[in-house]
mmCIF file with all atom_site columns, C-alpha atoms in Angstrom:
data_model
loop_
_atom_site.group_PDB
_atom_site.id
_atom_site.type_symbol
_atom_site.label_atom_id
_atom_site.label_alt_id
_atom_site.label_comp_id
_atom_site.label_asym_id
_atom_site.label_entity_id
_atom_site.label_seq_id
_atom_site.pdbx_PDB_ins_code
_atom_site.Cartn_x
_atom_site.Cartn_y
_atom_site.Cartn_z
_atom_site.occupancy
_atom_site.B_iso_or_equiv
_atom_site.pdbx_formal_charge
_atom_site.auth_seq_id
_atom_site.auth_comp_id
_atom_site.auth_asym_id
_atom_site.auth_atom_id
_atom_site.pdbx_PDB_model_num
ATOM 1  C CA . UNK A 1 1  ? 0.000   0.000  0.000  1.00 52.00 ? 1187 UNK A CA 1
ATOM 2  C CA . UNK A 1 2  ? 0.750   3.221  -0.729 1.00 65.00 ? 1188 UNK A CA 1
ATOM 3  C CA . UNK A 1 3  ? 1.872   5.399  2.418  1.00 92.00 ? 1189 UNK A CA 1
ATOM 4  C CA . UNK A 1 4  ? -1.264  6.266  3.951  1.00 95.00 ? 1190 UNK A CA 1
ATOM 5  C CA . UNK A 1 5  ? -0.713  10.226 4.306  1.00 95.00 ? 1191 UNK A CA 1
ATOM 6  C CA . UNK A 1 6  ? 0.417   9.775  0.682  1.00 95.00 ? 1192 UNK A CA 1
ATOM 7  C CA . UNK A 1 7  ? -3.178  9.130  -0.177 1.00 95.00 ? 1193 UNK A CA 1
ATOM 8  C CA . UNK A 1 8  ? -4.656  10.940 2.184  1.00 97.00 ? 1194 UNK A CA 1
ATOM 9  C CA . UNK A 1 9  ? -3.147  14.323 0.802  1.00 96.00 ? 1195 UNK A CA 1
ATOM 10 C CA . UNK A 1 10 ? -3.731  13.452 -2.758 1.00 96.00 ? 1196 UNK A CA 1
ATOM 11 C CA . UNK A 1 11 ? -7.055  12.525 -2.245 1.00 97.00 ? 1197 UNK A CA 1
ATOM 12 C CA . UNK A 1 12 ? -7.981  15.363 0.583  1.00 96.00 ? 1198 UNK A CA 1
ATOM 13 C CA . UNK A 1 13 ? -8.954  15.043 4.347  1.00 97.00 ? 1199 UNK A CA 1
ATOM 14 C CA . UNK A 1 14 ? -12.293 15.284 3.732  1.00 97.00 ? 1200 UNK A CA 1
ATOM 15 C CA . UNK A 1 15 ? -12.899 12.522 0.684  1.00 97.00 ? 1201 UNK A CA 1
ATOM 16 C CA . UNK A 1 16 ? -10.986 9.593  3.470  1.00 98.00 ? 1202 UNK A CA 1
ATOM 17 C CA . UNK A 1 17 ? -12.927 7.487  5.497  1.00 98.00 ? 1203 UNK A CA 1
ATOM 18 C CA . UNK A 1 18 ? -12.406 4.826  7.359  1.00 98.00 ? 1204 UNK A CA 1
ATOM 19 C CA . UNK A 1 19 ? -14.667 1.405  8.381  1.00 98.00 ? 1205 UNK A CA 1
ATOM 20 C CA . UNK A 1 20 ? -14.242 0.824  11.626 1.00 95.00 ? 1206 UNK A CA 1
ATOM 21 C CA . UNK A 1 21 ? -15.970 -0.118 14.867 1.00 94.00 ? 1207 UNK A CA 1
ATOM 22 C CA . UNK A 1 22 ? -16.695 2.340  17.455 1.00 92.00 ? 1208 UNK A CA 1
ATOM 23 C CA . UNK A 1 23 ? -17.655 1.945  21.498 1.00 90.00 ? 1209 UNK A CA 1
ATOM 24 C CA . UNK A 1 24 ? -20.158 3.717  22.460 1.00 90.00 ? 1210 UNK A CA 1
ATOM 25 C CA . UNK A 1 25 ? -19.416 6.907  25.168 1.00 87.00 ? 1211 UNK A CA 1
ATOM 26 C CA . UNK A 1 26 ? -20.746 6.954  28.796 1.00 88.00 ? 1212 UNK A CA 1
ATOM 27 C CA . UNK A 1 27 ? -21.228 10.001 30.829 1.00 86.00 ? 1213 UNK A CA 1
ATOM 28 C CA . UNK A 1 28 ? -21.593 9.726  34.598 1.00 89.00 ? 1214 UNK A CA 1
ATOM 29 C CA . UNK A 1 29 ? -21.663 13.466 36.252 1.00 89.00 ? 1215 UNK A CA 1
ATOM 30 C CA . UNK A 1 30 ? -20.311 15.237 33.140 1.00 86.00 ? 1216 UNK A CA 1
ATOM 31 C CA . UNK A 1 31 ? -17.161 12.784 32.256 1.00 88.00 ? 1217 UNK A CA 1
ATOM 32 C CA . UNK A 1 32 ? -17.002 10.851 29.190 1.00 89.00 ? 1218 UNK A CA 1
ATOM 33 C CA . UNK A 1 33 ? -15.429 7.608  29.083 1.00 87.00 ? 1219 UNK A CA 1
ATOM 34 C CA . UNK A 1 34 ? -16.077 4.200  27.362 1.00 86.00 ? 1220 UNK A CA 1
ATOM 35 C CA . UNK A 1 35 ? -16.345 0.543  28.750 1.00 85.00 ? 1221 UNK A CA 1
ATOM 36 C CA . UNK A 1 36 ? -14.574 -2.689 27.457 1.00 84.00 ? 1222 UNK A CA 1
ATOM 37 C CA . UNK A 1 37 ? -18.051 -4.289 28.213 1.00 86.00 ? 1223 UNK A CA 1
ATOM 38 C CA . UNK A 1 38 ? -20.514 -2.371 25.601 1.00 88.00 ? 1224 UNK A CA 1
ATOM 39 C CA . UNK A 1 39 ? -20.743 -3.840 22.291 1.00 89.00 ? 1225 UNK A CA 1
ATOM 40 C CA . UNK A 1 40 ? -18.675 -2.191 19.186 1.00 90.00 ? 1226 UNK A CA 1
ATOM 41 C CA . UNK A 1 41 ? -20.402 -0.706 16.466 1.00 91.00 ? 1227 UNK A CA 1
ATOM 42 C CA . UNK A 1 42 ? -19.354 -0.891 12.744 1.00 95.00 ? 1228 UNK A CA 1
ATOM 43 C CA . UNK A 1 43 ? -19.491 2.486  11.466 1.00 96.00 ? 1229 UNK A CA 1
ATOM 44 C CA . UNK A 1 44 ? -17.585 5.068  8.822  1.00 97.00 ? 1230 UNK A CA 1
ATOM 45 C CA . UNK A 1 45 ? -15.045 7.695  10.569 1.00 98.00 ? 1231 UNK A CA 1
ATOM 46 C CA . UNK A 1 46 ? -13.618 10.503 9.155  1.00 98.00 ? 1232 UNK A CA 1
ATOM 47 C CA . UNK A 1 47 ? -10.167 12.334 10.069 1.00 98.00 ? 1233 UNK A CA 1
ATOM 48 C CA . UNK A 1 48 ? -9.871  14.688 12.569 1.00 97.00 ? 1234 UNK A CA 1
ATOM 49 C CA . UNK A 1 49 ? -7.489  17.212 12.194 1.00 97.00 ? 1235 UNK A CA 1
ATOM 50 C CA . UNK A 1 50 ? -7.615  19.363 15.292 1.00 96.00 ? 1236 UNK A CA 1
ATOM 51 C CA . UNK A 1 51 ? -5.219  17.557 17.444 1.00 96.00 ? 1237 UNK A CA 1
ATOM 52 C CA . UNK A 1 52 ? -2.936  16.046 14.648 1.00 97.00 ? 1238 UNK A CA 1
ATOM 53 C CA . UNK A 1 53 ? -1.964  17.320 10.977 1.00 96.00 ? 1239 UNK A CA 1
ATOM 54 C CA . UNK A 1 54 ? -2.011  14.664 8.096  1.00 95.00 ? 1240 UNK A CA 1
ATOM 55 C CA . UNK A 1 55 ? 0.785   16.270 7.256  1.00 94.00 ? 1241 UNK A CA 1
ATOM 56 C CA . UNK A 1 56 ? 3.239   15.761 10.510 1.00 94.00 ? 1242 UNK A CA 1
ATOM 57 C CA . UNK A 1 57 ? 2.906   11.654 9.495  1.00 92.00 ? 1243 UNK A CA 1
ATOM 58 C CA . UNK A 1 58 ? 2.609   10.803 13.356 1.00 95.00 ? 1244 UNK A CA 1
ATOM 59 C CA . UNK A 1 59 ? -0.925  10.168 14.547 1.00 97.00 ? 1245 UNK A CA 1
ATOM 60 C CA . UNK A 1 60 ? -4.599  10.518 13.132 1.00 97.00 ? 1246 UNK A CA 1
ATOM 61 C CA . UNK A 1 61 ? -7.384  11.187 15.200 1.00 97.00 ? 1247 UNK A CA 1
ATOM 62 C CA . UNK A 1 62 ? -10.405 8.805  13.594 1.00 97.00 ? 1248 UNK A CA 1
ATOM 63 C CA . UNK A 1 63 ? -13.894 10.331 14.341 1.00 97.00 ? 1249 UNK A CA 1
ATOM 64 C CA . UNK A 1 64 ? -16.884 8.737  14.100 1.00 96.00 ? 1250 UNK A CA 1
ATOM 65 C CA . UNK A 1 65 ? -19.774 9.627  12.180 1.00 95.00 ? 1251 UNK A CA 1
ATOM 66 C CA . UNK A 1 66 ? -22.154 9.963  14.993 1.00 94.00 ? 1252 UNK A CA 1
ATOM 67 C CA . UNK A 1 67 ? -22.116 11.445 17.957 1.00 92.00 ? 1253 UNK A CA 1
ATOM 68 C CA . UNK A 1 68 ? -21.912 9.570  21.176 1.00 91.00 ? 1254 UNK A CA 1
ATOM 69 C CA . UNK A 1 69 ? -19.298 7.285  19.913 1.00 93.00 ? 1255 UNK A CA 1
ATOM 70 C CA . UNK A 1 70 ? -15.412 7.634  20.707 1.00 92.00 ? 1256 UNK A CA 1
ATOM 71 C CA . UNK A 1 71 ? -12.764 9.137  18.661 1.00 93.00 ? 1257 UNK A CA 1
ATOM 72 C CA . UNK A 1 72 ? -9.400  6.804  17.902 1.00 93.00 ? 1258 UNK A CA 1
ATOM 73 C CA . UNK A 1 73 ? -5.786  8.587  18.421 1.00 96.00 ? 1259 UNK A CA 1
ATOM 74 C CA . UNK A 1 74 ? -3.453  5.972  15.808 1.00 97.00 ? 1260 UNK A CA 1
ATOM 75 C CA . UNK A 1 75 ? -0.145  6.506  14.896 1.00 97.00 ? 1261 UNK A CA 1
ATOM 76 C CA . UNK A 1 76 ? 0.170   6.228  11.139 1.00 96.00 ? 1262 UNK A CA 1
ATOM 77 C CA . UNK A 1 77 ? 2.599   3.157  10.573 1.00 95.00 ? 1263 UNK A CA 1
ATOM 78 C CA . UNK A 1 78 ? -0.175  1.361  13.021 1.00 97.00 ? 1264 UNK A CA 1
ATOM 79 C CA . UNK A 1 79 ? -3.209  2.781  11.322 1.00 97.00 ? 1265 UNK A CA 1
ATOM 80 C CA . UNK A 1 80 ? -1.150  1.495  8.235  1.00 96.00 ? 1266 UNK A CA 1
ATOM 81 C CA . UNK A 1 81 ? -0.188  -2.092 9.526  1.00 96.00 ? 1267 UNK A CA 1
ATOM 82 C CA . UNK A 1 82 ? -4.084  -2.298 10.919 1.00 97.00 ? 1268 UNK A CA 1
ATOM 83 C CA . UNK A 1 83 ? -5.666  -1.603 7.505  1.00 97.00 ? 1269 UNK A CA 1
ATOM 84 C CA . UNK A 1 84 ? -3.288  -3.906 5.504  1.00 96.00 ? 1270 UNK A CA 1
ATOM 85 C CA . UNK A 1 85 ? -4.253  -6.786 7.644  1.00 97.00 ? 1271 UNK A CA 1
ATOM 86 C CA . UNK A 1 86 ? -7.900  -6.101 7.000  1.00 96.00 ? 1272 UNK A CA 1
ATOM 87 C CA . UNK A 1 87 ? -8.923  -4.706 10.816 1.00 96.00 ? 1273 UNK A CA 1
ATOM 88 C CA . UNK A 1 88 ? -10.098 -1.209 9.206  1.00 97.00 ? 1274 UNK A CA 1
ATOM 89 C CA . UNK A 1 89 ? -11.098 -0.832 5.889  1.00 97.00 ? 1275 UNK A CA 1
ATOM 90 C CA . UNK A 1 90 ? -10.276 2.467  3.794  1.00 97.00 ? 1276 UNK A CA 1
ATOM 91 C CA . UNK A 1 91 ? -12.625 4.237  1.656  1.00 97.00 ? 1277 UNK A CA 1
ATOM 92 C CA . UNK A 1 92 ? -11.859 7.164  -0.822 1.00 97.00 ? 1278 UNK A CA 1
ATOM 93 C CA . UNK A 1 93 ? -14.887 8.819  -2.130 1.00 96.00 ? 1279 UNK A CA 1
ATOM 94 C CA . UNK A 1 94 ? -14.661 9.485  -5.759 1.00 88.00 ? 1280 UNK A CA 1
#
């Protein structure tokens, strides 16, 4: 595979998403966190670029589609290594 900022810059931020599952976010007295015991949820993600820049190569912040579900910090040689064995999928809208 090509490097994956590679094709994320050619193909622009917001035309990448990613097939992933998603745990659900809890909220008890204002804090936000999420539990290894609720079910994951396949859904599409799209990059977040607040925290980290595509460009930097380090990490990508994956966000889901819908709200209530937890964003995913990856570094990009793991995001990589994770989508070439199949765990995530990548999608490039045309």
């Amino acid at each position: 595979m090509k490097k994956l900022t590679e094709i994320i810059l050619k193909n622009g931020v917001d035309k990448v998403f990613f097939l992933d599952k998603a745990k659900p976010l809890n909220s008890i007295l204002g804090i936000s966190y999420t539990s290894s015991s609720d079910p994951e949820v396949p859904m599409l993600f799209r990059i977040n670029t607040d925290r980290y820049k595509v460009e930097d190569g380090y990490k990508l912040t994956l966000e889901p589609m819908y709200e209530g579900f937890a964003s995913e910090h990856y570094y990009v040689s793991d995001l990589e290594s994770i989508i070439n064995r199949g765990q995530i999928k990548l999608l490039i809208q045309q």
